[in-house]
XYZ file of C-alpha atoms in Angstrom:
724
model
C 17.279 -60.144 53.620
C 15.476 -58.576 56.774
C 11.326 -57.204 56.849
C 12.902 -53.420 56.632
C 15.186 -53.905 53.598
C 12.516 -56.051 51.928
C 10.046 -53.365 52.504
C 13.462 -50.150 51.492
C 13.461 -52.606 48.488
C 10.347 -52.973 47.255
C 9.778 -48.839 47.490
C 13.296 -48.702 45.507
C 11.599 -50.960 43.006
C 8.295 -48.998 42.490
C 9.982 -45.486 42.303
C 12.551 -46.925 39.863
C 9.441 -49.102 38.081
C 9.749 -48.742 33.700
C 6.326 -48.223 33.399
C 4.155 -50.612 31.333
C 4.689 -49.315 27.256
C 1.197 -47.559 26.053
C -0.756 -47.831 22.849
C -3.592 -45.261 21.629
C -6.674 -47.986 22.151
C -8.269 -49.138 18.973
C -11.788 -47.448 17.707
C -14.464 -49.493 19.520
C -16.508 -50.237 16.459
C -13.435 -51.987 15.255
C -12.666 -54.532 18.299
C -16.026 -54.676 19.770
C -16.886 -58.307 20.481
C -14.272 -59.916 17.856
C -13.239 -62.568 19.829
C -17.254 -63.684 20.822
C -18.878 -66.317 18.655
C -22.107 -64.607 18.274
C -25.525 -64.121 16.441
C -23.941 -62.419 14.114
C -21.295 -64.488 13.566
C -23.126 -67.624 13.658
C -25.522 -66.280 11.700
C -22.364 -65.537 8.256
C -21.067 -69.191 9.648
C -24.337 -71.535 9.581
C -27.015 -72.787 7.645
C -29.835 -70.758 7.951
C -32.126 -73.255 8.778
C -29.961 -74.512 11.584
C -28.736 -70.584 12.108
C -32.581 -69.622 12.674
C -33.373 -73.281 15.280
C -30.268 -71.882 17.251
C -31.609 -67.986 17.155
C -34.937 -69.624 19.088
C -33.273 -70.782 21.985
C -31.080 -67.993 22.394
C -34.030 -65.407 22.019
C -37.446 -67.337 23.004
C -35.924 -70.022 25.027
C -37.092 -73.045 22.430
C -35.675 -76.407 23.909
C -31.865 -76.958 21.865
C -32.199 -79.065 18.960
C -29.322 -81.690 19.520
C -29.372 -82.479 16.118
C -27.843 -79.493 15.156
C -25.155 -79.617 17.579
C -22.611 -81.194 15.192
C -23.385 -78.149 12.207
C -22.573 -75.815 15.132
C -19.289 -77.407 16.479
C -18.156 -77.933 12.960
C -18.342 -73.582 12.553
C -17.312 -72.760 15.954
C -14.113 -75.333 15.633
C -13.724 -73.214 12.173
C -14.075 -69.638 13.522
C -11.855 -70.287 17.001
C -8.864 -71.677 14.673
C -8.910 -68.416 12.840
C -8.291 -66.648 15.829
C -5.599 -68.995 16.927
C -6.485 -71.047 19.421
C -5.540 -75.282 19.824
C -8.048 -75.748 22.891
C -11.407 -75.639 23.792
C -12.541 -75.583 27.795
C -15.925 -75.857 29.130
C -15.792 -73.092 31.463
C -18.306 -73.491 34.231
C -19.010 -71.979 38.225
C -18.569 -74.354 40.907
C -19.677 -73.079 44.217
C -16.656 -71.498 44.750
C -16.692 -67.651 44.089
C -14.142 -68.469 40.745
C -14.692 -69.731 37.589
C -13.220 -73.538 36.640
C -11.939 -75.068 32.985
C -11.202 -77.460 31.786
C -9.003 -77.679 28.589
C -9.163 -80.419 25.432
C -7.164 -79.854 22.541
C -8.480 -80.077 19.029
C -6.239 -82.356 17.613
C -6.984 -86.018 17.060
C -4.436 -88.584 16.437
C -5.207 -91.270 13.077
C -4.525 -94.089 12.506
C -1.671 -93.464 9.867
C -0.046 -91.245 13.459
C -0.922 -87.846 11.487
C -2.815 -85.380 13.345
C -6.417 -83.513 12.554
C -8.072 -81.001 13.990
C -11.456 -82.075 15.085
C -15.194 -80.966 17.355
C -17.746 -82.977 17.437
C -21.605 -81.783 18.392
C -20.656 -84.579 21.199
C -18.077 -82.675 22.408
C -19.611 -79.505 22.476
C -23.090 -80.267 24.289
C -20.945 -82.518 26.903
C -18.441 -82.702 28.781
C -17.151 -85.086 31.874
C -14.963 -83.030 34.825
C -14.755 -84.341 38.191
C -17.712 -84.132 40.178
C -16.298 -84.687 43.547
C -13.566 -82.310 44.102
C -15.166 -79.451 44.050
C -17.785 -78.183 46.303
C -20.825 -80.220 46.575
C -21.930 -80.375 50.112
C -22.252 -84.760 50.151
C -23.876 -84.510 47.249
C -20.942 -86.732 45.734
C -18.503 -88.918 47.739
C -14.662 -88.717 47.093
C -15.170 -92.553 45.289
C -18.380 -90.742 42.670
C -16.127 -88.471 40.681
C -18.948 -88.637 37.533
C -20.348 -84.846 37.235
C -21.021 -83.854 33.725
C -20.920 -80.160 31.891
C -23.377 -79.290 29.547
C -23.404 -76.555 26.664
C -25.466 -73.276 28.007
C -26.341 -71.753 23.891
C -27.860 -68.541 25.700
C -24.713 -67.500 27.302
C -22.049 -67.166 23.629
C -18.656 -68.422 23.361
C -15.207 -66.430 23.464
C -12.005 -66.708 23.084
C -9.756 -66.297 25.975
C -6.166 -64.611 24.792
C -2.878 -65.006 26.804
C 0.513 -64.330 25.452
C 0.906 -67.680 24.482
C -2.195 -68.345 22.326
C -5.747 -69.184 22.768
C -8.374 -71.105 23.942
C -12.365 -71.211 22.681
C -14.411 -71.086 25.724
C -17.938 -72.146 26.174
C -20.115 -71.935 29.188
C -21.299 -74.682 29.991
C -23.346 -76.145 33.411
C -22.093 -78.241 35.884
C -24.174 -81.627 37.606
C -23.430 -84.364 39.640
C -23.835 -88.051 37.597
C -27.473 -88.104 39.444
C -28.171 -84.865 38.606
C -27.768 -82.076 41.304
C -26.785 -79.097 40.258
C -22.959 -78.061 41.242
C -22.789 -74.988 39.974
C -24.493 -71.301 40.063
C -25.473 -71.707 36.698
C -27.747 -73.847 36.593
C -30.066 -72.373 39.547
C -29.455 -69.044 37.897
C -31.521 -70.609 34.628
C -34.348 -72.126 36.306
C -35.089 -68.771 38.563
C -35.010 -67.369 35.404
C -37.436 -70.071 34.024
C -39.776 -69.826 37.522
C -39.594 -65.807 37.029
C -40.870 -65.827 33.150
C -43.731 -68.345 34.093
C -44.513 -66.528 37.033
C -44.714 -62.819 34.983
C -46.996 -63.782 31.596
C -49.394 -65.196 34.085
C -49.773 -61.582 35.619
C -49.609 -59.843 32.088
C -51.866 -62.533 30.360
C -54.330 -60.691 33.374
C -53.896 -57.365 32.431
C -54.908 -58.569 29.110
C -51.778 -58.799 27.389
C -51.409 -61.118 24.669
C -48.175 -60.755 22.700
C -46.013 -61.083 25.480
C -42.180 -62.190 24.785
C -40.203 -64.438 27.400
C -39.264 -62.759 30.356
C -35.706 -62.446 31.841
C -34.150 -61.159 34.786
C -31.688 -57.917 33.804
C -28.112 -57.134 35.762
C -25.525 -54.398 35.985
C -22.725 -55.524 38.891
C -20.572 -52.145 39.728
C -17.545 -53.705 41.024
C -15.155 -52.283 43.532
C -11.387 -52.710 43.882
C -8.489 -51.650 45.118
C -4.864 -51.606 43.169
C -1.631 -52.481 45.229
C 1.767 -52.690 44.225
C 2.886 -56.088 43.534
C 6.616 -55.273 45.325
C 4.213 -54.550 48.877
C 2.353 -57.490 48.240
C 4.855 -60.074 47.989
C 5.972 -59.014 51.441
C 2.365 -59.300 53.367
C 1.111 -63.173 53.796
C -1.980 -61.668 54.844
C -2.646 -60.054 51.212
C -0.938 -63.063 49.553
C -2.874 -65.494 51.432
C -6.354 -63.815 52.774
C -6.455 -60.751 50.547
C -7.076 -58.303 53.114
C -4.459 -57.128 55.746
C -4.938 -58.403 58.850
C -2.535 -56.141 60.780
C -1.836 -52.260 59.744
C -1.785 -49.260 61.895
C -3.362 -46.013 59.968
C -1.920 -44.047 58.074
C -2.033 -40.124 58.995
C -4.231 -39.824 55.531
C -6.955 -41.275 54.866
C -9.418 -41.012 53.207
C -11.048 -38.391 55.367
C -10.152 -35.242 52.319
C -12.917 -37.469 50.403
C -10.208 -36.275 47.969
C -9.616 -39.633 46.026
C -12.977 -40.052 45.192
C -13.819 -38.957 41.403
C -10.621 -37.530 41.257
C -7.963 -37.394 38.631
C -7.147 -41.205 38.077
C -3.381 -42.128 38.573
C -1.599 -42.262 34.849
C -0.717 -45.918 35.866
C -3.971 -47.010 36.744
C -5.152 -45.194 34.027
C -3.161 -46.939 31.374
C -4.102 -50.525 33.407
C -7.679 -49.667 32.680
C -7.202 -49.000 29.026
C -5.887 -52.758 29.290
C -8.707 -53.984 30.531
C -11.072 -52.089 28.811
C -9.494 -53.366 25.847
C -9.591 -57.072 26.874
C -13.513 -56.641 28.072
C -14.707 -55.097 24.526
C -13.168 -57.606 22.587
C -14.907 -59.831 24.747
C -18.405 -58.531 24.167
C -18.709 -57.001 28.103
C -20.239 -53.516 27.752
C -17.465 -51.433 30.146
C -19.299 -48.418 31.079
C -18.097 -46.405 33.884
C -14.575 -46.135 35.552
C -13.437 -44.076 38.596
C -11.358 -42.988 41.305
C -13.330 -44.504 44.689
C -13.665 -43.112 48.000
C -10.810 -44.960 49.045
C -7.142 -44.083 48.366
C -6.261 -46.832 46.022
C -9.837 -47.656 45.600
C -11.328 -47.683 42.023
C -14.207 -48.869 39.914
C -15.442 -50.109 36.895
C -19.365 -50.768 36.101
C -20.977 -52.222 32.556
C -24.297 -51.509 31.267
C -26.857 -53.646 31.789
C -27.498 -57.298 30.184
C -29.673 -60.468 30.730
C -28.518 -61.763 33.800
C -27.074 -65.255 32.541
C -24.626 -63.191 30.449
C -23.872 -60.043 32.682
C -22.941 -63.163 35.689
C -20.538 -64.866 33.402
C -19.279 -61.216 31.954
C -18.548 -60.290 35.832
C -16.868 -63.991 36.620
C -14.607 -62.768 33.154
C -14.470 -59.164 34.861
C -12.994 -60.432 37.697
C -10.457 -62.737 36.089
C -9.155 -60.011 33.779
C -8.993 -57.401 36.453
C -6.425 -59.938 38.383
C -4.530 -61.214 35.352
C -3.899 -57.592 33.869
C -3.022 -56.437 36.867
C 0.204 -58.647 37.190
C 0.943 -57.366 34.024
C 1.379 -54.144 35.359
C 3.472 -54.733 38.483
C -0.050 -54.461 40.569
C -2.246 -56.783 42.676
C -6.386 -56.278 42.299
C -8.074 -56.489 45.280
C -11.327 -58.041 45.658
C -11.714 -58.349 49.648
C -13.949 -56.810 51.361
C -12.153 -54.987 52.806
C -8.805 -55.403 52.486
C -7.641 -52.090 54.462
C -8.927 -51.615 58.421
C -10.005 -47.413 58.750
C -10.979 -46.700 54.898
C -14.027 -47.936 52.643
C -14.335 -51.121 52.212
C -15.784 -52.812 48.403
C -19.107 -53.515 47.344
C -20.747 -55.008 43.938
C -23.876 -53.151 43.505
C -26.257 -55.144 41.517
C -28.106 -53.614 39.511
C -31.558 -55.825 38.632
C -34.162 -55.833 36.819
C -37.025 -57.811 34.798
C -38.571 -56.981 31.141
C -39.182 -58.847 27.625
C -39.327 -57.288 24.325
C -42.547 -56.840 23.831
C -43.927 -54.921 27.580
C -40.095 -53.599 28.158
C -38.782 -52.942 31.483
C -41.512 -53.900 33.353
C -39.969 -51.417 36.701
C -39.860 -48.643 34.290
C -42.661 -45.995 36.351
C -43.100 -44.035 33.593
C -43.995 -40.171 33.993
C -47.400 -40.998 36.036
C -46.664 -44.249 38.004
C -49.887 -43.341 40.271
C -51.607 -45.060 36.734
C -48.743 -47.634 35.504
C -50.511 -51.163 37.196
C -48.356 -52.755 35.319
C -44.996 -51.472 36.924
C -46.778 -50.850 40.725
C -47.457 -54.656 40.555
C -44.493 -55.986 40.016
C -42.359 -53.166 42.104
C -45.774 -54.423 44.443
C -44.140 -57.794 44.217
C -41.000 -57.280 44.922
C -41.626 -55.095 47.776
C -43.632 -58.531 48.710
C -40.729 -60.714 48.096
C -38.038 -58.530 49.891
C -40.485 -58.568 53.781
C -41.022 -62.487 53.475
C -37.382 -63.528 51.744
C -35.558 -60.617 53.469
C -33.037 -62.975 55.784
C -32.659 -64.668 52.138
C -31.241 -62.098 50.742
C -28.757 -61.627 53.928
C -27.969 -65.105 53.757
C -27.455 -65.002 49.843
C -24.647 -62.522 50.869
C -23.076 -63.766 53.753
C -19.346 -64.269 54.007
C -16.709 -64.123 56.455
C -15.330 -61.169 54.166
C -18.479 -59.088 53.602
C -18.936 -59.391 57.625
C -16.212 -56.503 57.596
C -18.502 -54.162 55.541
C -21.725 -54.931 55.797
C -22.989 -51.984 58.877
C -20.177 -49.524 58.591
C -20.520 -46.298 56.980
C -19.748 -47.582 53.541
C -22.380 -50.276 52.910
C -26.109 -50.935 54.001
C -26.483 -52.630 57.251
C -27.709 -56.385 57.317
C -31.557 -55.075 58.061
C -32.882 -55.638 54.356
C -35.162 -52.869 54.061
C -36.750 -51.234 50.622
C -36.467 -47.791 49.489
C -38.543 -46.582 47.517
C -37.888 -42.730 47.242
C -40.543 -40.076 47.803
C -42.375 -40.582 44.867
C -43.020 -43.976 45.182
C -43.557 -43.761 48.313
C -46.129 -41.557 48.470
C -48.101 -43.276 45.781
C -48.380 -46.549 48.117
C -49.228 -45.073 51.279
C -52.486 -43.309 48.356
C -53.006 -47.004 48.363
C -52.996 -47.830 52.105
C -55.851 -45.316 51.803
C -57.525 -46.990 49.456
C -57.591 -44.123 46.664
C -54.580 -43.195 44.244
C -54.539 -39.314 43.040
C -51.871 -39.199 41.368
C -48.321 -38.848 41.399
C -45.752 -36.036 42.895
C -44.069 -33.547 40.422
C -40.278 -34.199 40.644
C -39.398 -30.696 39.244
C -37.069 -29.033 37.489
C -33.273 -27.897 38.235
C -32.576 -23.974 38.040
C -28.484 -23.369 39.288
C -29.663 -19.725 38.863
C -27.233 -19.331 36.092
C -28.220 -18.360 32.709
C -25.728 -20.226 31.384
C -26.223 -23.620 33.293
C -29.010 -25.525 31.320
C -32.234 -25.805 33.670
C -33.120 -30.375 33.523
C -35.623 -32.234 35.079
C -34.992 -33.744 38.121
C -35.275 -37.752 39.140
C -38.500 -38.095 40.922
C -36.804 -39.109 44.005
C -33.254 -38.775 45.491
C -30.831 -41.628 46.027
C -30.056 -42.828 49.548
C -26.928 -44.744 50.191
C -27.619 -46.672 54.025
C -30.578 -48.899 52.191
C -29.646 -52.524 50.534
C -32.498 -52.844 48.212
C -33.275 -49.244 46.763
C -35.489 -48.576 44.014
C -33.098 -46.141 41.155
C -35.332 -44.765 38.415
C -36.286 -48.513 36.668
C -34.259 -50.711 38.612
C -33.638 -52.413 42.391
C -30.280 -51.794 43.390
C -28.571 -54.842 45.705
C -26.065 -52.537 47.335
C -25.062 -55.137 49.978
C -23.543 -57.580 47.587
C -20.104 -58.195 48.321
C -17.076 -57.533 46.174
C -15.471 -60.757 45.172
C -19.064 -62.989 45.865
C -20.525 -63.690 42.057
C -23.901 -62.081 41.364
C -25.613 -65.742 40.451
C -26.326 -66.365 44.178
C -27.888 -63.122 44.618
C -29.270 -62.434 41.609
C -31.233 -66.497 42.211
C -32.274 -65.370 45.353
C -34.166 -61.796 43.682
C -35.116 -63.878 41.005
C -36.875 -67.146 42.787
C -38.361 -64.227 45.406
C -39.807 -62.149 42.765
C -41.133 -65.301 40.938
C -43.238 -65.868 44.242
C -44.972 -62.960 44.996
C -45.822 -62.759 41.046
C -47.272 -66.257 41.401
C -49.299 -64.806 44.190
C -50.650 -61.757 42.399
C -51.829 -63.706 39.689
C -53.521 -65.437 41.817
C -55.030 -63.381 44.124
C -56.253 -60.821 40.849
C -57.348 -63.579 39.259
C -59.768 -64.365 42.619
C -60.589 -60.425 42.606
C -61.253 -60.909 38.673
C -63.639 -63.295 39.681
C -65.376 -61.851 41.931
C -67.216 -59.560 39.051
C -64.738 -56.637 40.090
C -63.265 -54.242 37.469
C -59.428 -54.616 36.782
C -58.674 -51.175 38.654
C -60.401 -52.083 41.831
C -59.150 -56.057 41.758
C -55.917 -54.371 40.971
C -56.020 -51.494 43.578
C -56.946 -54.553 46.550
C -54.100 -56.319 45.523
C -51.662 -53.667 45.607
C -53.034 -52.741 49.741
C -53.075 -56.205 50.322
C -49.310 -56.331 50.020
C -48.895 -52.563 51.431
C -50.899 -53.440 54.347
C -48.956 -56.803 54.964
C -45.341 -56.148 53.729
C -45.617 -52.077 53.667
C -42.863 -52.785 56.920
C -39.758 -53.310 54.888
C -40.244 -49.683 53.008
C -38.072 -47.273 54.607
C -36.900 -44.233 53.691
C -34.584 -43.001 56.249
C -30.738 -43.135 57.797
C -30.480 -47.362 57.613
C -27.362 -46.397 60.090
C -29.265 -44.815 62.418
C -29.851 -46.524 66.166
C -33.434 -45.477 65.823
C -34.017 -47.366 62.488
C -32.380 -50.374 64.222
C -34.284 -49.959 67.272
C -37.383 -49.714 64.537
C -36.778 -52.500 62.243
C -36.065 -55.402 64.668
C -39.295 -54.022 68.062
C -41.697 -53.042 65.685
C -41.647 -53.657 62.381
C -40.546 -57.561 63.063
C -37.414 -57.390 60.789
C -34.504 -59.697 61.296
C -30.553 -57.605 61.553
C -28.542 -60.857 61.140
C -25.453 -59.011 61.738
C -22.853 -61.793 60.282
C -22.698 -64.776 58.143
C -22.968 -67.164 60.938
C -26.470 -65.348 62.105
C -27.477 -65.468 58.553
C -26.248 -68.603 56.563
C -28.650 -70.947 58.726
C -31.752 -69.050 56.754
C -30.887 -71.749 54.086
C -32.217 -74.614 56.419
C -35.484 -72.809 57.698
C -38.592 -74.786 56.167
C -40.388 -71.944 54.382
C -37.136 -71.540 52.131
C -36.823 -75.119 51.104
C -40.298 -74.257 50.359
C -39.624 -71.582 47.897
C -36.840 -72.712 46.057
C -38.699 -76.341 45.788
C -42.264 -75.397 44.249
C -40.605 -73.286 41.893
C -38.023 -75.438 40.623
C -34.970 -73.786 41.754
C -33.424 -75.513 43.671
C -34.077 -79.405 45.303
C -34.351 -80.194 48.783
C -30.424 -81.490 48.204
C -29.485 -79.414 46.548
C -30.372 -76.055 49.069
C -28.915 -78.703 51.946
C -25.599 -79.089 50.158
C -25.340 -75.186 49.673
C -25.638 -74.986 53.165
C -22.657 -77.089 53.817
C -20.393 -75.401 51.945
C -21.190 -71.958 52.402
C -20.699 -72.642 56.185
C -17.271 -74.519 55.552
C -15.944 -71.722 52.997
C -17.062 -69.767 56.101
C -15.675 -71.366 59.186
C -12.334 -71.760 56.739
C -11.642 -68.488 55.661
C -11.706 -67.576 59.341
C -9.821 -70.416 60.417
C -6.801 -69.172 57.668
C -6.662 -65.959 58.770
C -6.465 -66.852 62.463
C -3.384 -68.757 61.349
C -2.132 -66.046 59.583
C -2.297 -63.928 62.419
C -0.899 -66.133 64.392
C 1.957 -67.060 62.595
C 2.901 -63.172 61.551
C 3.010 -62.181 65.277
C 5.466 -64.674 65.921
C 7.900 -64.627 63.054
C 7.736 -61.186 62.052
C 6.285 -58.615 64.988
C 7.542 -60.563 67.948
C 11.052 -60.558 66.545
C 11.291 -56.618 65.218
C 9.244 -55.754 68.824
C 11.759 -58.002 70.729
C 15.097 -56.694 69.113
C 13.787 -53.050 68.932
C 12.754 -53.518 72.992
C 16.694 -54.663 73.352
C 17.864 -51.184 71.698
C 15.993 -49.383 73.580
C 17.122 -50.973 76.510
C 20.730 -50.880 75.950
C 20.634 -47.246 74.865
C 18.756 -46.826 78.048
C 21.717 -48.611 80.426
C 24.094 -46.083 78.159
C 22.961 -43.191 78.789
C 21.771 -44.793 83.022
C 26.096 -45.064 83.167
C 27.263 -41.924 81.408
C 25.104 -40.172 84.099
C 22.166 -39.048 82.005
C 18.846 -39.858 83.402
C 15.370 -40.659 81.020
C 12.425 -41.702 81.704
C 11.448 -45.302 81.149
C 7.551 -44.946 79.574
C 8.647 -45.991 76.055
C 9.942 -48.800 77.528
C 7.535 -49.771 79.316
C 5.267 -49.205 77.230
C 6.868 -51.800 74.477
C 7.747 -54.111 76.535
C 4.310 -54.185 77.810
C 3.068 -54.329 74.040
C 5.222 -57.482 73.749
C 3.565 -59.018 76.889
C 0.285 -58.698 75.975
C 0.523 -59.671 71.989
C 2.685 -63.266 73.278
C -0.850 -63.628 75.301
C -2.699 -62.837 73.402
C -1.240 -64.965 70.681
C -1.285 -68.100 73.437
C -5.380 -67.533 73.462
C -5.848 -67.357 69.711
C -3.975 -70.296 68.976
C -5.465 -72.227 72.185
C -9.047 -71.282 70.427
C -7.985 -71.907 66.633
C -7.332 -75.882 68.019
C -11.089 -76.404 69.098
C -13.163 -78.925 67.448
C -15.690 -80.225 69.362
C -19.005 -78.922 68.064
C -21.913 -80.367 67.569
C -23.207 -78.836 64.639
C -22.275 -76.483 62.261
C -24.299 -73.739 63.425
C -22.221 -73.788 66.933
C -19.123 -73.797 64.989
C -20.183 -71.011 62.680
C -21.109 -68.970 65.742
C -17.771 -70.071 67.877
C -15.705 -68.769 64.449
C -17.775 -65.385 64.018
C -18.237 -64.771 68.363
C -14.521 -66.228 69.657
C -12.268 -66.607 66.839
C -12.699 -63.199 65.179
C -12.478 -61.151 68.553
C -9.444 -63.342 69.328
C -7.479 -61.857 66.315
C -8.697 -58.051 66.226
C -6.815 -58.367 70.136
C -3.724 -59.503 68.745
C -3.747 -56.732 66.223
C -4.492 -54.607 68.537
C -1.514 -54.903 70.302
C 0.170 -55.069 66.933
C -0.782 -51.934 65.560
C 0.175 -50.245 68.863
C 3.630 -51.796 68.806
C 3.753 -50.893 64.900
C 3.339 -47.095 66.310
C 6.111 -47.617 68.767
C 8.622 -49.868 66.985
C 11.680 -48.546 64.894
C 10.222 -47.737 60.889
C 13.917 -49.580 60.591
C 13.010 -52.528 62.065
C 9.545 -52.832 61.160
C 8.788 -55.852 58.806
C 5.499 -55.472 56.909
C 5.120 -52.298 54.087
C 2.656 -50.099 55.912
C -0.542 -48.692 55.264
C 0.882 -45.357 54.235
C 3.191 -47.204 51.701
C 0.470 -49.416 50.032
C -2.065 -47.085 49.803
C -0.211 -44.073 48.628
C 3.153 -45.139 46.652
C 2.316 -46.120 43.189
């Protein structure tokens, strides 16, 4: 089938598509967490002493009593069997941004040849997948294959359903036989432990005696694109790279701003309802859904949860978004920039820290100037972002996120903190050595009697800030849509733990000098804002003035690409940070640099090979055929005595020649492998391969505007973004 014929057929299949049968959503209360082995279900299924012990571990961080594992395993198995599960799986999160599962049957063959369903405490607590085939950054050799999964009791087990059955899924950590973390969950749990210890020190110095364990929380807004599967099957770049490597912009994009928060297309809303039904059954609190800015782009946002559970739920959410799309004849794209010329997708991570006794420690209240507890924790964040901003940048450094950061849809690569006018004023008062009050937020009066008068927020929002305070939390806006949120959360938790340790040490020293508590606190806050206030910025993060000021006057780094950012993981001060807080050993940190660098390089290499392949076997033949037809038409008309210009013929011929030359240059560059360091290879991928790919694309996209539509082989932007 010719390229154009495949496009036509795809459009016909979409137009004649039979919609997925709709079903009326069940009441939320009747389906909420029905597929989760939650504490409430454990309470009814376990002996009181066993449940009490398990609850202490989950809620208070008490050490897990392994002796109760058999009892818990039996109850968990019986519950899973009642849900139709015949298999169980230890679910873990290797260093791939994806989820891994090792499935085993409950089946146990007896000596007489019969079978029973069996699930022991030993199997619940520990599993053994291959420890060498996953990315490990040199921690494991191919012949050293042993690795372990270990039950994470703080994240509840759940049932994952398919049309062919159900599986009991048990969240676990994943470590090597030698004890190093090979996953994203282990460092996250360690970072929460470090944050808890440091935060409790500060709260104790503030006079608190009843201090529950501290935990970070997370609510991650997920943006994504939906494209009909018929189109994607004819786009090798979308199939293998997740983004379009070619494609001229449609006449209409997002310039009318008519898609953002517009009426959700019926087909998409049916898909969303299907997704939400599954999420609610898994206890994932999906709260918001809407059209995003770009055509074909949407967003789903959950209510915040404990960071570890939220991270697991985020992985589940991405899986469900992609799998459910297939049932609806769609493909869900989680790439940060699937389409050139329109907005890409991010995953804004809303992050805070708190506990059950002191509440949200980043809640300023109505009088933030007098809220010492909030000011100390907020100042600790400011110090952390200033000292470890490059780490935050490295935590979101991927080949795909390079396309998005710094554009007018995402924050710049310079890490800064937005506080809002009220808090900026409070910290300016601190800098001056005396706090006098907080700016009044005021009220909103719309001038219409029938409309309510309501309180305004204390500060505006700043969409250009990568790290913005949004009322009672910070929003890390630079995280990529396809990323696990674990890495950014580990970075944020660890930098805050370090700053809180500094605050505790400094505050204790000032109190030891005989200062009263208020004066000691003001002294600590002033030192932070004097030394680290350069990271606070409330203006336009896109402006050239800010980029110049940030780098030249404030000493902030502008790490434009992942190739620039990833080497930060090798810096001595970053190694010391993770090591002293027990989050990552030097070996574990080094492995992550190796792994993430390799992923960056490989992602660009795959795209480059696809560019060459598609240009040669799809675009070039179509362009040459059109050139041949154009030339034949020109000669026929000339023979008939009709004189026409050769501008179109010359233009297409020139573009074909330029396309061929650029493809040859890219092919030669792909074959370059003589690099002395990983850093050198990273820079080559970002600064040489990427521009050559863009050069090929420029000629191909120009040809798309010249070649007859009857010959063009690839589904176009107009078709993919607007035909649903």
